[in-house]
């Protein structure tokens, strides 16, 4: 199998105005809810990454007619209603996408047909009991491998019952899975979260006409309703913008504007943390689009200081830690992260993989059980391994802006899961990046 490498020369600065691709979380949900709705849903700004396309293809496989995405990210979904999905003879292949698998496990537990969900090597190693155990309490019958991993074999025709669930971890995927299962359940389904997590499912369900109530940490909905088609505007993904927020912060002389970025309060941990480190980020033209707050973000370089990352920001920045570790490596002093054990079960073990890569570059980065301790200083070059994790690849690409020698990053193909065109866009604003196929 061929493999993509990034070769990034040291130095440079980031300048210009760009729009990064659409939000991955919102793109997934637009296909799921649009497919279950009555009527035709129009989506704009859809992320044409492999993860969201895996969700799109899964619904096509279950008989939903979906047009697009066009080059401009327009998708038209001809909704089939709550009971209009059809069985698929083939398993649904969800590739690298944890969001597809976890949300679909809930949505598909209440169907009349059996179905199998499978994924690539990374996804097949990720924990699924966090969804299959609570779904079983609702009545679902799902078989996993002996160690609780995919493939998931979901039995159809099983009546689901609403329930109240106290989530043991702060996970939007688990919350969303159970709310989507709750649409098919008798009575009320409530999920209590230990800390706020991204609320795109709740917002979008409201947009499709389903009432989702929230009282403190408890989110509830009632089963048996219908979804009405609507329009969904997908903002640019703050998780993709994050690479540029850090890149422009650490590269002296940078001045970069990122347009139409989603700034949902459950996603802005990266801005809060970077600002606390001393970053110069302006939030401009704040507006609401399709039920989600968006803004343009202007970032200029600034000296960063190491901090102790506030615990309450951890779930709000959960996907941004790989690149925040790069910011920490460029900051003055020590940065300490705690309470982030979830990073160990992402597309890779992001604590270990980042610690290994930073160490290769000469940074003092010590992993702990639930976080990392990084001493800021100078960074050299070298060969780092992404472990096929998209966010690790892009984080080390940005590190080159402050490295003293080239950085070569192995196994970057999966950048396409969330950020197709990353290297072209990054090069256009000043990153000295080249792709090599081997
Ligand atoms: C996501 C939730 C998060 C995040 C993932 C997308 C979502 O996962 O890491 O990239 O769209 O709901 P967890 O729920 O496992 O924290």
Tab-separated table of C-alpha atoms and ligand atoms in Angstrom:
chain	number	residue	atom	x	y	z
A	1	UNK	CA	0.000	0.000	0.000
A	2	UNK	CA	1.342	3.448	-0.857
A	3	UNK	CA	1.766	5.956	1.889
A	4	UNK	CA	1.710	9.739	1.976
A	5	UNK	CA	4.443	11.699	3.754
A	6	UNK	CA	4.623	15.375	4.574
A	7	UNK	CA	8.047	17.003	4.205
A	8	UNK	CA	8.021	20.366	5.929
A	9	UNK	CA	10.919	22.825	5.796
A	10	UNK	CA	11.564	24.881	8.900
A	11	UNK	CA	10.497	28.481	9.412
A	12	UNK	CA	8.079	30.778	7.601
A	13	UNK	CA	4.997	32.651	8.666
A	14	UNK	CA	1.265	32.329	7.933
A	15	UNK	CA	-0.488	35.211	6.172
A	16	UNK	CA	-3.767	35.672	4.332
A	17	UNK	CA	-7.470	34.916	4.583
A	18	UNK	CA	-8.775	31.362	4.209
A	19	UNK	CA	-11.791	29.203	4.911
A	20	UNK	CA	-11.002	25.726	6.210
A	21	UNK	CA	-13.334	22.811	5.299
A	22	UNK	CA	-16.702	22.158	6.921
A	23	UNK	CA	-17.270	20.936	10.457
A	24	UNK	CA	-16.975	17.156	10.645
A	25	UNK	CA	-19.384	16.675	13.557
A	26	UNK	CA	-22.089	18.817	11.951
A	27	UNK	CA	-21.593	17.211	8.520
A	28	UNK	CA	-22.196	13.709	9.949
A	29	UNK	CA	-25.321	14.811	11.752
A	30	UNK	CA	-26.746	16.617	8.691
A	31	UNK	CA	-26.755	13.335	6.738
A	32	UNK	CA	-28.217	11.315	9.614
A	33	UNK	CA	-31.065	13.683	10.437
A	34	UNK	CA	-31.693	14.662	6.802
A	35	UNK	CA	-32.100	10.963	5.934
A	36	UNK	CA	-34.633	10.351	8.722
A	37	UNK	CA	-36.625	13.510	7.977
A	38	UNK	CA	-39.825	13.959	6.019
A	39	UNK	CA	-38.966	16.012	2.928
A	40	UNK	CA	-35.813	17.304	1.282
A	41	UNK	CA	-32.891	18.693	3.274
A	42	UNK	CA	-30.360	20.993	1.627
A	43	UNK	CA	-26.891	21.102	3.188
A	44	UNK	CA	-24.240	23.690	2.327
A	45	UNK	CA	-20.588	23.686	3.387
A	46	UNK	CA	-20.557	19.870	3.795
A	47	UNK	CA	-17.137	18.410	4.636
A	48	UNK	CA	-15.937	16.271	1.746
A	49	UNK	CA	-13.629	14.276	3.983
A	50	UNK	CA	-13.529	10.503	4.147
A	51	UNK	CA	-15.259	10.366	7.557
A	52	UNK	CA	-18.368	12.348	6.632
A	53	UNK	CA	-18.465	10.643	3.220
A	54	UNK	CA	-18.493	7.289	5.054
A	55	UNK	CA	-21.693	8.397	6.785
A	56	UNK	CA	-23.141	9.625	3.490
A	57	UNK	CA	-22.358	6.329	1.758
A	58	UNK	CA	-23.814	4.326	4.652
A	59	UNK	CA	-27.176	6.060	4.207
A	60	UNK	CA	-27.045	5.590	0.431
A	61	UNK	CA	-26.449	1.910	1.141
A	62	UNK	CA	-29.612	1.931	3.267
A	63	UNK	CA	-31.644	3.259	0.358
A	64	UNK	CA	-31.550	7.026	0.870
A	65	UNK	CA	-31.226	9.125	-2.278
A	66	UNK	CA	-28.530	11.725	-1.721
A	67	UNK	CA	-27.176	14.123	-4.357
A	68	UNK	CA	-23.725	15.646	-4.077
A	69	UNK	CA	-21.581	16.783	-2.513
A	70	UNK	CA	-20.888	19.296	-5.255
A	71	UNK	CA	-17.490	20.985	-5.383
A	72	UNK	CA	-19.037	23.786	-3.321
A	73	UNK	CA	-20.183	21.346	-0.611
A	74	UNK	CA	-23.878	21.276	-1.459
A	75	UNK	CA	-25.726	18.065	-0.566
A	76	UNK	CA	-29.397	17.296	-1.188
A	77	UNK	CA	-30.939	14.554	0.931
A	78	UNK	CA	-34.336	13.068	0.057
A	79	UNK	CA	-35.461	12.050	3.514
A	80	UNK	CA	-37.161	8.656	3.892
A	81	UNK	CA	-38.813	9.305	7.274
A	82	UNK	CA	-38.181	7.562	10.586
A	83	UNK	CA	-39.056	4.101	9.260
A	84	UNK	CA	-37.890	4.361	5.664
A	85	UNK	CA	-34.324	3.030	5.899
A	86	UNK	CA	-33.739	-0.293	4.143
A	87	UNK	CA	-31.605	-3.289	5.063
A	88	UNK	CA	-28.203	-3.542	3.440
A	89	UNK	CA	-26.877	-6.940	2.404
A	90	UNK	CA	-23.310	-5.674	2.876
A	91	UNK	CA	-21.930	-4.402	6.190
A	92	UNK	CA	-21.639	-0.621	6.463
A	93	UNK	CA	-17.937	0.250	6.186
A	94	UNK	CA	-17.307	3.319	8.314
A	95	UNK	CA	-13.578	3.539	7.650
A	96	UNK	CA	-11.732	5.529	10.321
A	97	UNK	CA	-14.806	7.287	11.667
A	98	UNK	CA	-15.644	6.806	15.334
A	99	UNK	CA	-18.467	9.342	15.108
A	100	UNK	CA	-20.162	7.371	12.307
A	101	UNK	CA	-19.940	4.103	14.190
A	102	UNK	CA	-21.012	5.343	17.601
A	103	UNK	CA	-23.891	7.522	16.393
A	104	UNK	CA	-25.126	4.905	13.920
A	105	UNK	CA	-25.081	2.173	16.568
A	106	UNK	CA	-27.797	4.149	18.374
A	107	UNK	CA	-29.757	5.222	15.320
A	108	UNK	CA	-29.788	1.685	13.899
A	109	UNK	CA	-30.690	-0.165	17.122
A	110	UNK	CA	-34.328	0.749	16.615
A	111	UNK	CA	-34.703	-0.417	12.996
A	112	UNK	CA	-36.626	-3.415	11.733
A	113	UNK	CA	-33.562	-4.987	10.049
A	114	UNK	CA	-30.253	-6.524	11.147
A	115	UNK	CA	-27.105	-4.664	10.160
A	116	UNK	CA	-23.331	-4.900	10.644
A	117	UNK	CA	-21.045	-1.903	11.229
A	118	UNK	CA	-17.332	-2.277	10.529
A	119	UNK	CA	-14.290	-0.032	10.211
A	120	UNK	CA	-10.575	0.140	9.515
A	121	UNK	CA	-7.832	-1.166	11.803
A	122	UNK	CA	-7.806	1.927	14.039
A	123	UNK	CA	-11.610	2.047	14.403
A	124	UNK	CA	-11.721	-1.724	14.989
A	125	UNK	CA	-9.468	-1.232	18.016
A	126	UNK	CA	-11.528	1.522	19.670
A	127	UNK	CA	-13.846	0.919	22.641
A	128	UNK	CA	-17.503	0.385	21.720
A	129	UNK	CA	-18.918	-0.881	25.037
A	130	UNK	CA	-19.391	2.732	26.009
A	131	UNK	CA	-22.290	2.692	23.508
A	132	UNK	CA	-23.320	-0.966	23.393
A	133	UNK	CA	-23.725	-1.284	27.209
A	134	UNK	CA	-26.204	1.607	27.614
A	135	UNK	CA	-27.971	0.648	24.363
A	136	UNK	CA	-28.471	-2.851	25.819
A	137	UNK	CA	-30.203	-1.222	28.796
A	138	UNK	CA	-32.646	0.299	26.297
A	139	UNK	CA	-33.300	-3.181	24.905
A	140	UNK	CA	-30.895	-3.231	21.951
A	141	UNK	CA	-29.153	-6.445	20.961
A	142	UNK	CA	-25.662	-5.738	19.632
A	143	UNK	CA	-22.815	-8.211	19.378
A	144	UNK	CA	-19.241	-6.979	19.530
A	145	UNK	CA	-15.916	-8.811	19.426
A	146	UNK	CA	-14.928	-10.369	22.770
A	147	UNK	CA	-12.972	-7.233	23.755
A	148	UNK	CA	-15.900	-4.896	23.050
A	149	UNK	CA	-14.711	-3.684	19.665
A	150	UNK	CA	-16.176	-3.572	16.135
A	151	UNK	CA	-17.588	-5.111	14.000
A	152	UNK	CA	-20.924	-4.393	15.662
A	153	UNK	CA	-23.752	-6.774	14.761
A	154	UNK	CA	-27.057	-5.044	15.445
A	155	UNK	CA	-30.270	-7.054	15.632
A	156	UNK	CA	-33.389	-5.451	14.164
A	157	UNK	CA	-37.054	-5.578	15.151
A	158	UNK	CA	-36.381	-5.064	18.837
A	159	UNK	CA	-38.586	-2.655	20.793
A	160	UNK	CA	-36.488	0.036	22.498
A	161	UNK	CA	-37.341	1.628	25.840
A	162	UNK	CA	-36.390	5.113	26.975
A	163	UNK	CA	-34.175	5.373	30.071
A	164	UNK	CA	-32.050	7.736	32.117
A	165	UNK	CA	-28.300	7.355	31.746
A	166	UNK	CA	-25.482	8.920	33.729
A	167	UNK	CA	-22.549	9.002	31.356
A	168	UNK	CA	-19.319	7.891	33.045
A	169	UNK	CA	-17.195	9.958	30.618
A	170	UNK	CA	-17.719	13.308	28.875
A	171	UNK	CA	-18.482	12.035	25.376
A	172	UNK	CA	-20.645	13.712	22.751
A	173	UNK	CA	-20.592	10.530	20.718
A	174	UNK	CA	-22.122	8.480	23.536
A	175	UNK	CA	-24.670	11.221	24.331
A	176	UNK	CA	-25.629	11.549	20.652
A	177	UNK	CA	-25.841	7.781	20.182
A	178	UNK	CA	-28.333	7.482	23.027
A	179	UNK	CA	-30.406	10.492	21.935
A	180	UNK	CA	-30.655	9.055	18.408
A	181	UNK	CA	-31.677	5.668	19.847
A	182	UNK	CA	-34.171	7.575	22.011
A	183	UNK	CA	-35.956	8.787	18.866
A	184	UNK	CA	-37.032	5.149	18.377
A	185	UNK	CA	-37.689	4.354	22.028
A	186	UNK	CA	-40.898	4.300	23.983
A	187	UNK	CA	-41.085	7.178	26.451
A	188	UNK	CA	-38.361	9.559	27.478
A	189	UNK	CA	-34.598	9.131	27.086
A	190	UNK	CA	-32.350	11.304	29.240
A	191	UNK	CA	-28.562	11.527	29.345
A	192	UNK	CA	-26.645	13.277	32.117
A	193	UNK	CA	-23.166	14.428	31.167
A	194	UNK	CA	-20.353	14.822	33.714
A	195	UNK	CA	-19.142	17.942	31.852
A	196	UNK	CA	-20.530	19.860	28.852
A	197	UNK	CA	-19.711	18.225	25.506
A	198	UNK	CA	-20.433	19.389	21.969
A	199	UNK	CA	-24.180	19.882	21.556
A	200	UNK	CA	-24.582	19.758	17.764
A	201	UNK	CA	-27.010	16.823	17.948
A	202	UNK	CA	-29.319	18.679	20.322
A	203	UNK	CA	-29.201	21.885	18.251
A	204	UNK	CA	-29.768	20.098	14.973
A	205	UNK	CA	-32.606	17.960	16.332
A	206	UNK	CA	-34.285	21.204	17.380
A	207	UNK	CA	-33.744	22.521	13.844
A	208	UNK	CA	-35.480	19.403	12.482
A	209	UNK	CA	-38.453	20.037	14.804
A	210	UNK	CA	-37.692	17.579	17.633
A	211	UNK	CA	-37.869	19.033	21.107
A	212	UNK	CA	-34.745	18.370	23.143
A	213	UNK	CA	-34.816	19.775	26.640
A	214	UNK	CA	-31.865	20.528	28.837
A	215	UNK	CA	-31.927	21.027	32.574
A	216	UNK	CA	-28.466	21.556	34.024
A	217	UNK	CA	-26.428	18.513	32.946
A	218	UNK	CA	-29.453	16.455	31.883
A	219	UNK	CA	-30.606	16.309	28.262
A	220	UNK	CA	-33.931	14.630	27.397
A	221	UNK	CA	-36.100	13.828	24.413
A	222	UNK	CA	-39.204	11.713	23.790
A	223	UNK	CA	-39.431	8.915	21.248
A	224	UNK	CA	-42.039	8.446	18.564
A	225	UNK	CA	-41.803	11.845	16.869
A	226	UNK	CA	-40.992	12.866	13.334
A	227	UNK	CA	-38.272	15.038	11.824
A	228	UNK	CA	-39.096	17.786	9.332
A	229	UNK	CA	-36.562	18.517	6.590
A	230	UNK	CA	-34.706	21.807	6.808
A	231	UNK	CA	-31.594	23.585	5.558
A	232	UNK	CA	-28.240	23.061	7.239
A	233	UNK	CA	-25.333	25.482	6.849
A	234	UNK	CA	-22.142	23.733	7.947
A	235	UNK	CA	-19.596	26.254	9.291
A	236	UNK	CA	-15.849	25.793	8.896
A	237	UNK	CA	-14.514	23.299	11.448
A	238	UNK	CA	-12.877	24.917	14.483
A	239	UNK	CA	-10.913	21.666	14.902
A	240	UNK	CA	-9.347	22.245	11.456
A	241	UNK	CA	-8.949	25.978	12.120
A	242	UNK	CA	-7.020	25.012	15.281
A	243	UNK	CA	-3.911	24.021	13.289
A	244	UNK	CA	-3.791	27.517	11.827
A	245	UNK	CA	-4.572	29.212	15.142
A	246	UNK	CA	-1.520	27.536	16.621
A	247	UNK	CA	0.625	27.880	13.475
A	248	UNK	CA	0.030	31.623	13.199
A	249	UNK	CA	0.498	32.090	16.961
A	250	UNK	CA	3.931	30.420	17.019
A	251	UNK	CA	5.348	31.753	13.707
A	252	UNK	CA	6.630	35.270	14.179
A	253	UNK	CA	5.217	37.837	11.745
A	254	UNK	CA	2.020	35.853	11.049
A	255	UNK	CA	-1.358	37.497	10.480
A	256	UNK	CA	-4.070	35.115	9.342
A	257	UNK	CA	-7.862	35.342	9.129
A	258	UNK	CA	-10.020	32.207	9.189
A	259	UNK	CA	-13.499	32.763	7.812
A	260	UNK	CA	-16.893	31.480	8.951
A	261	UNK	CA	-15.592	29.264	11.745
A	262	UNK	CA	-18.081	27.530	14.051
A	263	UNK	CA	-17.643	28.943	17.567
A	264	UNK	CA	-20.209	26.861	19.408
A	265	UNK	CA	-19.437	27.409	23.136
A	266	UNK	CA	-18.914	23.645	23.556
A	267	UNK	CA	-16.060	23.742	21.006
A	268	UNK	CA	-14.043	26.863	21.842
A	269	UNK	CA	-11.627	25.395	24.368
A	270	UNK	CA	-8.788	25.870	21.868
A	271	UNK	CA	-9.391	29.634	21.730
A	272	UNK	CA	-9.711	29.897	25.517
A	273	UNK	CA	-6.553	27.868	26.158
A	274	UNK	CA	-4.467	29.684	23.538
A	275	UNK	CA	-5.598	33.057	24.865
A	276	UNK	CA	-4.648	32.022	28.371
A	277	UNK	CA	-1.196	31.167	26.971
A	278	UNK	CA	-0.971	34.690	25.559
A	279	UNK	CA	-2.201	34.206	21.975
A	280	UNK	CA	-3.578	37.139	20.024
A	281	UNK	CA	-6.882	35.880	18.601
A	282	UNK	CA	-9.703	38.237	17.669
A	283	UNK	CA	-13.247	36.949	17.211
A	284	UNK	CA	-14.843	39.111	14.488
A	285	UNK	CA	-18.302	39.369	12.871
A	286	UNK	CA	-20.008	37.049	15.316
A	287	UNK	CA	-23.302	35.785	13.899
A	288	UNK	CA	-25.652	32.793	14.072
A	289	UNK	CA	-26.045	30.563	11.025
A	290	UNK	CA	-28.379	27.557	10.965
A	291	UNK	CA	-28.586	27.411	14.760
A	292	UNK	CA	-24.802	27.485	15.251
A	293	UNK	CA	-22.709	30.536	16.224
A	294	UNK	CA	-19.989	31.422	13.691
A	295	UNK	CA	-17.317	34.116	13.397
A	296	UNK	CA	-14.159	35.072	11.540
A	297	UNK	CA	-11.016	34.513	13.585
A	298	UNK	CA	-7.978	36.759	13.154
A	299	UNK	CA	-4.782	35.443	14.674
A	300	UNK	CA	-1.468	37.254	14.894
A	301	UNK	CA	1.725	35.804	16.280
A	302	UNK	CA	2.446	36.376	19.966
A	303	UNK	CA	4.829	35.002	22.578
A	304	UNK	CA	3.168	32.099	24.426
A	305	UNK	CA	3.566	31.079	28.065
A	306	UNK	CA	3.174	27.610	29.506
A	307	UNK	CA	0.058	27.107	31.650
A	308	UNK	CA	-1.766	24.531	33.690
A	309	UNK	CA	-4.690	23.755	31.388
A	310	UNK	CA	-7.964	24.333	33.256
A	311	UNK	CA	-9.846	21.044	33.734
A	312	UNK	CA	-13.133	22.524	32.568
A	313	UNK	CA	-11.596	23.294	29.159
A	314	UNK	CA	-10.573	19.686	28.472
A	315	UNK	CA	-13.832	18.404	26.926
A	316	UNK	CA	-14.206	21.700	25.045
A	317	UNK	CA	-10.836	21.215	23.297
A	318	UNK	CA	-10.672	17.427	23.187
A	319	UNK	CA	-9.698	17.147	19.496
A	320	UNK	CA	-7.271	20.078	19.601
A	321	UNK	CA	-4.736	18.755	22.112
A	322	UNK	CA	-2.226	17.398	19.591
A	323	UNK	CA	-1.744	20.883	18.145
A	324	UNK	CA	-2.006	22.526	21.572
A	325	UNK	CA	0.965	20.356	22.610
A	326	UNK	CA	2.902	21.961	19.739
A	327	UNK	CA	1.922	25.384	21.108
A	328	UNK	CA	3.149	24.243	24.535
A	329	UNK	CA	6.474	23.112	23.045
A	330	UNK	CA	6.936	26.653	21.662
A	331	UNK	CA	5.841	28.424	24.853
A	332	UNK	CA	8.027	29.741	27.600
A	333	UNK	CA	7.928	27.479	30.656
A	334	UNK	CA	5.924	24.413	31.561
A	335	UNK	CA	2.484	23.324	30.345
A	336	UNK	CA	0.586	20.693	32.308
A	337	UNK	CA	-2.465	18.808	31.071
A	338	UNK	CA	-4.509	16.575	33.378
A	339	UNK	CA	-7.915	14.890	33.156
A	340	UNK	CA	-7.538	14.020	29.476
A	341	UNK	CA	-7.386	10.195	29.581
A	342	UNK	CA	-9.906	10.163	26.683
A	343	UNK	CA	-7.003	11.203	24.423
A	344	UNK	CA	-5.649	7.694	24.759
A	345	UNK	CA	-8.634	6.180	22.891
A	346	UNK	CA	-8.883	8.553	19.929
A	347	UNK	CA	-7.734	7.673	16.385
A	348	UNK	CA	-4.400	6.926	18.093
A	349	UNK	CA	-3.168	7.167	21.677
A	350	UNK	CA	-2.662	10.905	21.274
A	351	UNK	CA	-0.780	11.353	24.550
A	352	UNK	CA	1.859	8.730	23.745
A	353	UNK	CA	2.110	9.447	20.027
A	354	UNK	CA	2.556	13.201	20.563
A	355	UNK	CA	5.036	12.637	23.410
A	356	UNK	CA	7.085	10.316	21.150
A	357	UNK	CA	7.079	12.761	18.221
A	358	UNK	CA	7.924	15.779	20.372
A	359	UNK	CA	10.752	13.832	22.013
A	360	UNK	CA	12.129	13.036	18.543
A	361	UNK	CA	12.169	16.790	17.886
A	362	UNK	CA	14.144	17.338	21.082
A	363	UNK	CA	11.286	18.593	23.249
A	364	UNK	CA	10.980	17.547	26.885
A	365	UNK	CA	7.480	15.988	26.822
A	366	UNK	CA	6.528	13.532	29.593
A	367	UNK	CA	3.302	11.578	29.248
A	368	UNK	CA	1.236	10.903	32.384
A	369	UNK	CA	-1.723	8.550	32.842
A	370	UNK	CA	-4.245	11.255	31.972
A	371	UNK	CA	-2.192	13.993	30.324
A	372	UNK	CA	1.261	15.319	29.628
A	373	UNK	CA	3.884	17.727	30.975
A	374	UNK	CA	5.737	19.744	28.322
A	375	UNK	CA	8.684	22.100	28.816
A	376	UNK	CA	8.706	24.811	26.182
A	377	UNK	CA	11.949	25.572	24.385
A	378	UNK	CA	13.553	25.052	21.024
A	379	UNK	CA	12.529	22.364	18.577
A	380	UNK	CA	14.721	20.512	16.124
A	381	UNK	CA	13.735	18.414	13.106
A	382	UNK	CA	13.469	14.702	12.414
A	383	UNK	CA	11.176	11.915	11.300
A	384	UNK	CA	7.944	11.599	13.280
A	385	UNK	CA	5.237	8.952	13.073
A	386	UNK	CA	1.589	9.972	12.917
A	387	UNK	CA	0.284	6.428	13.523
A	388	UNK	CA	-2.217	7.134	10.723
A	389	UNK	CA	-3.859	9.808	12.892
A	390	UNK	CA	-4.926	12.858	10.858
A	391	UNK	CA	-4.613	15.351	13.696
A	392	UNK	CA	-1.114	14.156	14.638
A	393	UNK	CA	0.062	14.648	11.028
A	394	UNK	CA	-1.268	18.194	10.790
A	395	UNK	CA	0.027	19.141	14.247
A	396	UNK	CA	3.617	18.172	13.404
A	397	UNK	CA	3.329	19.972	10.061
A	398	UNK	CA	2.650	23.199	11.992
A	399	UNK	CA	5.537	22.471	14.377
A	400	UNK	CA	7.947	23.021	11.471
A	401	UNK	CA	7.187	26.758	11.600
A	402	UNK	CA	9.335	26.882	14.733
A	403	UNK	CA	11.702	23.959	14.123
A	404	UNK	CA	15.377	24.469	13.313
A	405	UNK	CA	15.493	21.608	10.744
A	406	UNK	CA	13.028	19.851	8.393
A	407	UNK	CA	10.294	17.601	9.809
A	408	UNK	CA	9.230	14.498	7.902
A	409	UNK	CA	5.863	13.077	8.912
A	410	UNK	CA	4.987	9.483	8.046
A	411	UNK	CA	1.581	8.012	7.168
A	412	UNK	CA	-0.396	11.166	6.447
A	413	UNK	CA	-3.101	9.621	4.195
A	414	UNK	CA	-5.729	9.930	6.901
A	415	UNK	CA	-5.517	13.731	6.800
A	416	UNK	CA	-8.212	13.219	4.152
A	417	UNK	CA	-10.633	11.963	6.803
A	418	UNK	CA	-11.140	15.488	8.163
A	419	UNK	CA	-9.152	17.986	6.093
A	420	UNK	CA	-8.888	17.252	2.361
A	421	UNK	CA	-6.538	19.765	0.730
A	422	UNK	CA	-4.706	20.575	3.972
A	423	UNK	CA	-1.213	20.796	2.518
A	424	UNK	CA	-2.303	22.916	-0.477
A	425	UNK	CA	-4.176	25.362	1.754
A	426	UNK	CA	-1.367	25.483	4.320
A	427	UNK	CA	1.224	26.074	1.569
A	428	UNK	CA	-0.912	28.880	0.126
A	429	UNK	CA	-0.629	30.828	3.394
A	430	UNK	CA	3.082	30.164	3.935
A	431	UNK	CA	3.794	26.690	5.358
A	432	UNK	CA	6.751	25.141	3.513
A	433	UNK	CA	5.057	21.775	3.054
A	434	UNK	CA	5.352	19.202	0.291
A	435	UNK	CA	3.625	15.877	-0.144
A	436	UNK	CA	5.608	12.746	-1.037
A	437	UNK	CA	4.028	9.467	-2.033
A	438	UNK	CA	6.087	6.368	-1.309
B	1	LIG	C1	-17.327	13.909	18.252
B	1	LIG	C2	-17.107	13.769	19.592
B	1	LIG	C3	-15.769	13.621	20.186
B	1	LIG	C4	-14.665	13.992	19.215
B	1	LIG	C5	-14.905	13.448	17.845
B	1	LIG	C6	-16.227	13.957	17.282
B	1	LIG	C7	-18.712	14.060	17.757
B	1	LIG	O1	-15.575	12.268	20.560
B	1	LIG	O2	-13.414	13.558	19.690
B	1	LIG	O3	-13.875	13.843	16.959
B	1	LIG	O4	-18.910	14.447	16.584
B	1	LIG	O5	-19.650	13.804	18.534
B	1	LIG	P1	-15.976	11.728	22.034
B	1	LIG	O6	-17.444	11.777	22.150
B	1	LIG	O7	-15.454	10.305	22.062
B	1	LIG	O8	-15.264	12.630	23.001
